[in-house]
Coordinates of C-alpha atoms in Angstrom, one line a residue:
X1 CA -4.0 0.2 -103.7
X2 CA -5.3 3.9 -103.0
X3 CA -3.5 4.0 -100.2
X4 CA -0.6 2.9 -101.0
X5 CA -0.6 5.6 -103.7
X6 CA -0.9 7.8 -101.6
X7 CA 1.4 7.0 -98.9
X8 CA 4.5 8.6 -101.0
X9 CA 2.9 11.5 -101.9
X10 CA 1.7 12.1 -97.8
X11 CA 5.2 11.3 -96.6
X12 CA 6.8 13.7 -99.4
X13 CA 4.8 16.5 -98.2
X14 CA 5.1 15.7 -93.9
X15 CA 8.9 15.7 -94.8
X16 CA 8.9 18.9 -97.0
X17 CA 6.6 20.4 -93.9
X18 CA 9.2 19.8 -91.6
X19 CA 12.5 20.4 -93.2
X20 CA 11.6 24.4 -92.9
X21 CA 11.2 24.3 -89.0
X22 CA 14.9 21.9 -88.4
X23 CA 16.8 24.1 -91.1
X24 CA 15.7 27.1 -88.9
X25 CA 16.8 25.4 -85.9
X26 CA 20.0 24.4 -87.3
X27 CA 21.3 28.1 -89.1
X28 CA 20.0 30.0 -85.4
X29 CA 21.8 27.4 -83.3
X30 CA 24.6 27.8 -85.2
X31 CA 25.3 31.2 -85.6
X32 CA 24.3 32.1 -82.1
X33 CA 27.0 30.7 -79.9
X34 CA 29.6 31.6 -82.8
X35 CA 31.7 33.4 -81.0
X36 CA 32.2 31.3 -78.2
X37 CA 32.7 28.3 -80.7
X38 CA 35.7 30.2 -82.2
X39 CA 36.8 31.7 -78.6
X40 CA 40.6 30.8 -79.1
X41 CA 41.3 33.0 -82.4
X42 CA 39.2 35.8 -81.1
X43 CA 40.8 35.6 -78.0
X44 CA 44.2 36.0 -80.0
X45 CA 42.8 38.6 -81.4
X46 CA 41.5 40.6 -78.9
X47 CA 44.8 40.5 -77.5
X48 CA 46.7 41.5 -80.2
X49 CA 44.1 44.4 -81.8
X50 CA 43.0 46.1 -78.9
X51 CA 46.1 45.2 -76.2
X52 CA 43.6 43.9 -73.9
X53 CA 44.8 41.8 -70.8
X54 CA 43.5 38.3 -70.0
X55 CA 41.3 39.6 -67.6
X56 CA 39.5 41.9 -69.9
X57 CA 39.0 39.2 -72.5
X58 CA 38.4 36.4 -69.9
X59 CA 35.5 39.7 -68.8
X60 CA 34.2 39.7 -72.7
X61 CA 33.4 35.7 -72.7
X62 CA 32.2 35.6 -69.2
X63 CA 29.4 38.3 -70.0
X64 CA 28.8 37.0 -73.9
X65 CA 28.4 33.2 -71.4
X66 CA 26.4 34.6 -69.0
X67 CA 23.8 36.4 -71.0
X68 CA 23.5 33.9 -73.4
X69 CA 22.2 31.7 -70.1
X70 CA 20.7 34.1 -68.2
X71 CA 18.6 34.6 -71.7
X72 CA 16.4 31.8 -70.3
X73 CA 14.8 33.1 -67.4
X74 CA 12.9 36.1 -69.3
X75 CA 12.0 33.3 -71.4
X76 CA 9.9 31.8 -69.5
X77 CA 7.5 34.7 -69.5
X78 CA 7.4 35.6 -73.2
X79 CA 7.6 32.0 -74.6
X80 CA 4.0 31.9 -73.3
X81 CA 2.9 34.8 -74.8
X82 CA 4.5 35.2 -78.0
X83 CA 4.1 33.8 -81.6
X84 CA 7.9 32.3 -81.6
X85 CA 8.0 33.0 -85.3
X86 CA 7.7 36.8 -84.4
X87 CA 10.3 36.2 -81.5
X88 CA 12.9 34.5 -83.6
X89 CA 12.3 37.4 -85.7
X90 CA 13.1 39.7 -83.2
X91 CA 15.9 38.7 -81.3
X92 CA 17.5 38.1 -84.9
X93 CA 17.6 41.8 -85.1
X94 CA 18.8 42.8 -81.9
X95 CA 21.8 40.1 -82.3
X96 CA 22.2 41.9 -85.8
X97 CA 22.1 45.5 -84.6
X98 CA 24.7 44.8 -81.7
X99 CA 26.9 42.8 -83.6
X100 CA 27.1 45.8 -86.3
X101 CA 27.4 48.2 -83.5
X102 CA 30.2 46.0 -81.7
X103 CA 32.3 46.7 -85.4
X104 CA 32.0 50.4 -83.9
X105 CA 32.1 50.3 -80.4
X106 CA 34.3 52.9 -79.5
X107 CA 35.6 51.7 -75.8
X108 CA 35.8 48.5 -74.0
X109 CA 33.0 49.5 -71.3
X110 CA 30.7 49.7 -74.9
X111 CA 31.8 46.3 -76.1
X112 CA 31.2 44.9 -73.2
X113 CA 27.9 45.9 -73.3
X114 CA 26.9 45.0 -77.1
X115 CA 28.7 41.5 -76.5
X116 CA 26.3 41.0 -73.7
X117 CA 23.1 42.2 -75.7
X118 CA 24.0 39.9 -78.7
X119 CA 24.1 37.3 -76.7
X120 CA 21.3 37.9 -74.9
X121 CA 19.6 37.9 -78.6
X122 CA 21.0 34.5 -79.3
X123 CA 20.2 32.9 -75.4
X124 CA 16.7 33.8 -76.7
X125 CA 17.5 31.8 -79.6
X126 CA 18.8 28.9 -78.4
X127 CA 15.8 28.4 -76.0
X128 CA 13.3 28.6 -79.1
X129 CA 15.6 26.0 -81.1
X130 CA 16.0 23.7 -77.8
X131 CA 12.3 24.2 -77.5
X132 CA 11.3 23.5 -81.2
X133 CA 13.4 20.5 -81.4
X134 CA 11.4 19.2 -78.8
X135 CA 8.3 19.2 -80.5
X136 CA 10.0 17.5 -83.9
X137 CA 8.9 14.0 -84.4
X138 CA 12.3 13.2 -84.3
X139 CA 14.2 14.8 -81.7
X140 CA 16.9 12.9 -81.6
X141 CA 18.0 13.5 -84.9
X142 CA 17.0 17.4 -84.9
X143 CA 19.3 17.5 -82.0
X144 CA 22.7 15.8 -83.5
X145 CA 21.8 18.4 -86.8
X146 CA 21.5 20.9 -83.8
X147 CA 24.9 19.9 -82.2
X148 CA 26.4 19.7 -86.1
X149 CA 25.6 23.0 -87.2
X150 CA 27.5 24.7 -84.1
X151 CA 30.3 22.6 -84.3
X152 CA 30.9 22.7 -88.4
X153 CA 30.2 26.9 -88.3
X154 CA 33.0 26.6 -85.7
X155 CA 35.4 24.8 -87.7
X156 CA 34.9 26.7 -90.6
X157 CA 35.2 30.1 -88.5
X158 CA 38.6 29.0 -87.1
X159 CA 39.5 27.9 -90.4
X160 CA 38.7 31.7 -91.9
X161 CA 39.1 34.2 -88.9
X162 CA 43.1 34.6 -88.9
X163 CA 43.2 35.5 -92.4
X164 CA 40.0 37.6 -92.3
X165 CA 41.7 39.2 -89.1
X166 CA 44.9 40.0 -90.8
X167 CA 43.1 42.4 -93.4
X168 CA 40.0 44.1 -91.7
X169 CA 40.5 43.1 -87.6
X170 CA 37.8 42.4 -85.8
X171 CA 35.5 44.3 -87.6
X172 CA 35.0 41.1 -89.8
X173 CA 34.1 39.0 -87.0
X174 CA 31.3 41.3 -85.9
X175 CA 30.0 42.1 -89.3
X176 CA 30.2 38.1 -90.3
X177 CA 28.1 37.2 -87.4
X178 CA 25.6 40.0 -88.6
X179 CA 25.6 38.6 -92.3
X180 CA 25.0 35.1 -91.2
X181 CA 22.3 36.0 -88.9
X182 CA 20.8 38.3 -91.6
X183 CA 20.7 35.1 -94.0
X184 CA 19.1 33.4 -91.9
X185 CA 16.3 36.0 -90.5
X186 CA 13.9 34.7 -93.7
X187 CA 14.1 31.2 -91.7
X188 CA 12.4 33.2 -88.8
X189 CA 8.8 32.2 -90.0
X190 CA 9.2 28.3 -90.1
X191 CA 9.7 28.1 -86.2
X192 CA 6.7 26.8 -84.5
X193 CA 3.8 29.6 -83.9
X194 CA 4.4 28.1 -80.2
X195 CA 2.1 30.8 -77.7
X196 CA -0.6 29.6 -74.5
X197 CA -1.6 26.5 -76.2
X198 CA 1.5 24.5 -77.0
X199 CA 3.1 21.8 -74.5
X200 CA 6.4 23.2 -75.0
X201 CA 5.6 27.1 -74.9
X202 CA 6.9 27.5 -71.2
X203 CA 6.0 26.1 -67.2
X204 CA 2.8 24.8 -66.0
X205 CA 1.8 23.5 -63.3
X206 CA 3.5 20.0 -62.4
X207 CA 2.3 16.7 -62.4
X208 CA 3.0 14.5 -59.6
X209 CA 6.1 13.7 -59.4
X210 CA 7.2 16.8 -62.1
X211 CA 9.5 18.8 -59.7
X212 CA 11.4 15.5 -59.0
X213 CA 11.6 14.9 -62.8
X214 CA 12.7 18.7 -62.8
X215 CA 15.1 18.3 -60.5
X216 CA 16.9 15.1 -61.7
X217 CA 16.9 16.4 -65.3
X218 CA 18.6 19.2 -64.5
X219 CA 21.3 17.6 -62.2
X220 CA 22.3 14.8 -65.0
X221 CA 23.0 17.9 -67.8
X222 CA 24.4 19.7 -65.0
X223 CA 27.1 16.9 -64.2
X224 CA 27.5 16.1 -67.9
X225 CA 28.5 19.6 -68.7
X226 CA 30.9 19.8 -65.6
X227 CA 32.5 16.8 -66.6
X228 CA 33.1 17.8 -70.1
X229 CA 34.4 21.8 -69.6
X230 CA 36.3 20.6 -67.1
X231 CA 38.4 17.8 -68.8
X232 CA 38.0 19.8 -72.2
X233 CA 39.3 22.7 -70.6
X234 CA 42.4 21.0 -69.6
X235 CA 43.4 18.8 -72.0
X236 CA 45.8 20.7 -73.8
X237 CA 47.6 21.4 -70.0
X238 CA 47.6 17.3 -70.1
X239 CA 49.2 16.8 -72.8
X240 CA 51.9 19.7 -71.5
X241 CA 52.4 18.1 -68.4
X242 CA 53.2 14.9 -70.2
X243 CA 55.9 16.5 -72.6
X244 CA 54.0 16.4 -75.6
X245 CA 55.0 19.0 -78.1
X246 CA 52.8 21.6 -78.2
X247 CA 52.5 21.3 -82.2
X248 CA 51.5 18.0 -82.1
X249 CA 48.9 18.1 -79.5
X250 CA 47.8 21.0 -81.2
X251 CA 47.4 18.9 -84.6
X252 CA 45.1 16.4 -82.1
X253 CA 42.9 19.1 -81.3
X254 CA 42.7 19.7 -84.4
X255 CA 41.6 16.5 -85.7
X256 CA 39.5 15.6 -82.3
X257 CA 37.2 18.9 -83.9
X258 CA 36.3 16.5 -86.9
X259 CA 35.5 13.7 -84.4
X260 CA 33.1 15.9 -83.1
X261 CA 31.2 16.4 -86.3
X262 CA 31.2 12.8 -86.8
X263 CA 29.7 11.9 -83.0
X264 CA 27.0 14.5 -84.0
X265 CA 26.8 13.3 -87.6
X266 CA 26.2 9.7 -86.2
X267 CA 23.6 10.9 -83.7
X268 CA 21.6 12.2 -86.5
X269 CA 21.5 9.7 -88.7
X270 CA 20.5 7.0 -86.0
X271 CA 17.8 9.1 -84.6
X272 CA 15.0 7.5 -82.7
X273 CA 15.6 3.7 -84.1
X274 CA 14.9 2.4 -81.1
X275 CA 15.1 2.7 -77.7
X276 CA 18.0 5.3 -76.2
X277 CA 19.1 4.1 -73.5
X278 CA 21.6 2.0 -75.2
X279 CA 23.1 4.8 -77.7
X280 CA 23.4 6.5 -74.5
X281 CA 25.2 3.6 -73.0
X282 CA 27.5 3.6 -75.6
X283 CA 28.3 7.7 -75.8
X284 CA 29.0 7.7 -71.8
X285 CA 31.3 4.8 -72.0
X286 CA 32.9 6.2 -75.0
X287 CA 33.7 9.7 -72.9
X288 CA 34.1 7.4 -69.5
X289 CA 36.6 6.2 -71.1
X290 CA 38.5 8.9 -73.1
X291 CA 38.9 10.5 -69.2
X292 CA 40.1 7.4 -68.6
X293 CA 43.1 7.2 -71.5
X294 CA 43.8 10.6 -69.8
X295 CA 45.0 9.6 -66.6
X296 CA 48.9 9.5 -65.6
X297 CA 51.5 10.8 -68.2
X298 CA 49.8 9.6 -71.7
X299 CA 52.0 9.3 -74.7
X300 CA 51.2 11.1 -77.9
X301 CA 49.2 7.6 -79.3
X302 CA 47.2 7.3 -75.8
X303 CA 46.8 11.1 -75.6
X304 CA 45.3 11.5 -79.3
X305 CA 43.3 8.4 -78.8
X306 CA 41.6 10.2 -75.5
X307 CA 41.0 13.3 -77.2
X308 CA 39.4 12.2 -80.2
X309 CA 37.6 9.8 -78.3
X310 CA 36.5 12.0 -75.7
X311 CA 35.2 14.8 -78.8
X312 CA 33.8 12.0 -80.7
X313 CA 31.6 10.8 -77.3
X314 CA 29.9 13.9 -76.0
X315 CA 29.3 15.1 -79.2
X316 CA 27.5 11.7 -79.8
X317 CA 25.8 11.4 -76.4
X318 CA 24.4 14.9 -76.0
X319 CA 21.6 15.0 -79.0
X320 CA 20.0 11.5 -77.5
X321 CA 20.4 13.3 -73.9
X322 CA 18.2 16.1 -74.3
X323 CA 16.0 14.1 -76.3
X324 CA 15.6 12.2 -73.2
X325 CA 15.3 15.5 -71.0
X326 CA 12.4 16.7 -73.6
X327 CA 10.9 13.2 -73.6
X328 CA 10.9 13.0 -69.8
X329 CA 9.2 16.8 -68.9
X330 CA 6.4 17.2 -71.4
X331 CA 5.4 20.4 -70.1
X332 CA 8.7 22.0 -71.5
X333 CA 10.1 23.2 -68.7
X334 CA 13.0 20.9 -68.9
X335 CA 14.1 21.3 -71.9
X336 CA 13.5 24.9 -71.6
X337 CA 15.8 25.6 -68.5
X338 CA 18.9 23.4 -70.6
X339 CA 20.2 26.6 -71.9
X340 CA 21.0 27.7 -68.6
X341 CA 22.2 24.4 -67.4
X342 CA 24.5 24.4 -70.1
X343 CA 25.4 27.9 -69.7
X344 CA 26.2 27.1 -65.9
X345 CA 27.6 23.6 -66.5
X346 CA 30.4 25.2 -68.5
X347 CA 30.9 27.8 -66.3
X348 CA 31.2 25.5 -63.3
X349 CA 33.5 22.5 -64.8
X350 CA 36.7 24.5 -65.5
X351 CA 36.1 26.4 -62.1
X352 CA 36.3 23.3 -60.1
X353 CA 38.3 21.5 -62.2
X354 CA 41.4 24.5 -62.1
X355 CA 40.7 24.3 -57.7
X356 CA 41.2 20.7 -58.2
X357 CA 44.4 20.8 -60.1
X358 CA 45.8 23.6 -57.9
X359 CA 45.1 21.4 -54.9
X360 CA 46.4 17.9 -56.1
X361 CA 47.4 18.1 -60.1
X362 CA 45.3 16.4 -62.9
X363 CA 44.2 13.1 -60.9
X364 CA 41.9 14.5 -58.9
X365 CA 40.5 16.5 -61.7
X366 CA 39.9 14.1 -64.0
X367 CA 38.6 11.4 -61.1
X368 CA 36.2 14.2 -60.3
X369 CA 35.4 14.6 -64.4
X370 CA 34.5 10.7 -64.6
X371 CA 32.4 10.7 -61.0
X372 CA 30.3 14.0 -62.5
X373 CA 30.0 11.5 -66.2
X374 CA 28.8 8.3 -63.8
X375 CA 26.3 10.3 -62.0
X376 CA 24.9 12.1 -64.7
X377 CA 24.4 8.7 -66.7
X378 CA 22.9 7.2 -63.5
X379 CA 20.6 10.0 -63.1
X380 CA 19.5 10.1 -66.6
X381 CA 18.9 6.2 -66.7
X382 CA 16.3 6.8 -63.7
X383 CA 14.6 9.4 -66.0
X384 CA 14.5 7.3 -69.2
X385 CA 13.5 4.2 -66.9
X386 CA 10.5 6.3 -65.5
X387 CA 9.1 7.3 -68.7
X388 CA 8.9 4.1 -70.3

């Protein structure tokens, strides 16, 4: 009877422990990669504001991208070193001081630069949130809240920005993402004190075997991440090459953006029930087959039906993949390298994917987009397989 008494009370205070560490991943996670989540209104923006060409903006993403990857090879060095609490701290400030000083940069050459030192700020971020998560009890559901949180701050910023744009420009955007960060600075002390001792704090030296789990890891987020910017990318050219207004495919974006919140919703809430290999199963087929739906010239029923299916599926598959990742590489440097993966898988799938299309129009692109989904769910079922 004592300890069943008890029980409660333990379990109410192990949750309360840990709700302070995910609601500090979640609000970093999500404000850090705002401004690529809302890319296509600040895009529109840039444009319009400061009458820059598509170079110069495609030039303002690439570097806000690639520092918010490259962000993970310094922190392999300081992750082992460093109380993460003081860390999260710190590169909350930097992201605040160049997002304030982006509301006043006063030529592109200076934006460009404060774009890449904010994101630099939240690369570091992200690497202590991908790293923390790992080292939840439940990782799985820490990473759907992880996915959620980007994906609903996203939503809503698309949802505010034009009108926000029309009366202050993009000062608002700049001094938004400082306010939101700034909120959520006080969550800085909940992250773990990670440093030397901790499994996750950064590379060590590998088990047998470890550079092969290394290397197939990488490869499966690699090719999920090709597969999905490059079909993503393209899907509104899709739908044009199959004479679908733009309006209404438009509206199916639109919609396809709630799907997403649902697939990471869903992800959450099963968490680790059981074993993942057939959640992941089911989120690969799901996107396997939305590439599918894509292929020829899809009507506006077939074409909605692949976009929010396609949304709905990587949004649902990617939590319980880099749970796997984290589960697979206890020494953390897995898990810690997915930032750049992700950085570089992004980067990579609309490259090859626009080559593609040049070369031989929208088959070979998405046949290429569902061989690079295949492999990378081959490649992670050899992982998952080894570790059990």
């Amino acid at each position: 009877m004592l300890v069943d008494t008890n029980a409660p009370a333990v379990t109410g205070r192990a949750a309360r422990s840990l709700s302070g560490p995910v609601a500090a991943i979640i609000a970093f996670a999500a404000v850090a990669p705002a401004i690529l989540m809302t890319a296509p209104a600040v895009a529109a923006q840039l444009a319009l504001q400061l009458q820059l060409d598509p170079a110069r903006i495609g030039n303002l993403f690439s570097a806000e991208l690639g520092a918010m990857s490259l962000a993970t090879l310094p922190a392999y060095a300081w992750m082992r070193r460093v109380d993460w609490r003081h860390a999260a701290a710190f590169w909350a400030l930097v992201f605040i001081g160049a997002n304030l000083a982006s509301a006043a940069a006063p030529s592109y050459a200076a934006l460009l630069g404060l774009r890449a030192l904010s994101a630099l700020g939240g690369g570091s971020l992200m690497v202590l949130c991908l790293a923390s998560a790992a080292r939840m009890p439940n990782p799985d559901r820490v990473y759907g809240l992880w996915v959620m949180g980007q994906l609903v701050l996203g939503a809503a910023g698309l949802a505010v920005l034009p009108g926000l744009f029309a009366h202050y420009g993009l000062t608002a955007l700049y001094v938004l993402l400082a306010i939101l960060m700034a909120a959520a600075l006080p969550l800085a002390r909940r992250f773990p004190a990670g440093g030397p001792d901790t499994a996750a704090a950064g590379p060590r030296a590998p088990q047998a075997g470890g550079w092969m789990v290394l290397v197939i890891g990488i490869a499966a987020l690699l090719g999920f991440y090709m597969s999905l910017g490059g079909v993503w990318t393209f899907i509104g050219a899709i739908a044009q090459a199959a004479s679908i207004p733009a309006d209404a495919s438009g509206q199916v974006l639109a919609v396809a953006t709630l799907c997403g919140i649902a697939g990471a919703a869903l992800a959450a809430w099963i968490g680790q029930r059981g074993s993942r290999m057939p959640v992941l199963l089911a989120g690969y087929a799901l996107m396997l087959a939305a590439i599918a739906l894509l292929a020829g010239r899809p009507g506006i029923a077939r074409y909605a039906a692949a976009a929010f299916l396609f949304k709905f599926a990587w949004t649902f598959a990617l939590p319980f993949i880099l749970a796997s990742l984290a589960a697979a590489d206890r020494s953390g440097r897995l898990i810690n390298a997915a930032n750049l993966v992700i950085g570089g898988g992004l980067a990579l799938g609309p490259l090859l994917a626009g080559h593609l299309i040049q070369a031989g129009g929208f088959v070979p692109m998405l046949a290429t987009g569902f061989a690079l989904g295949m492999l990378s769910l081959v490649l992670l079922a050899v992982l998952v397989r080894r570790k059990q």
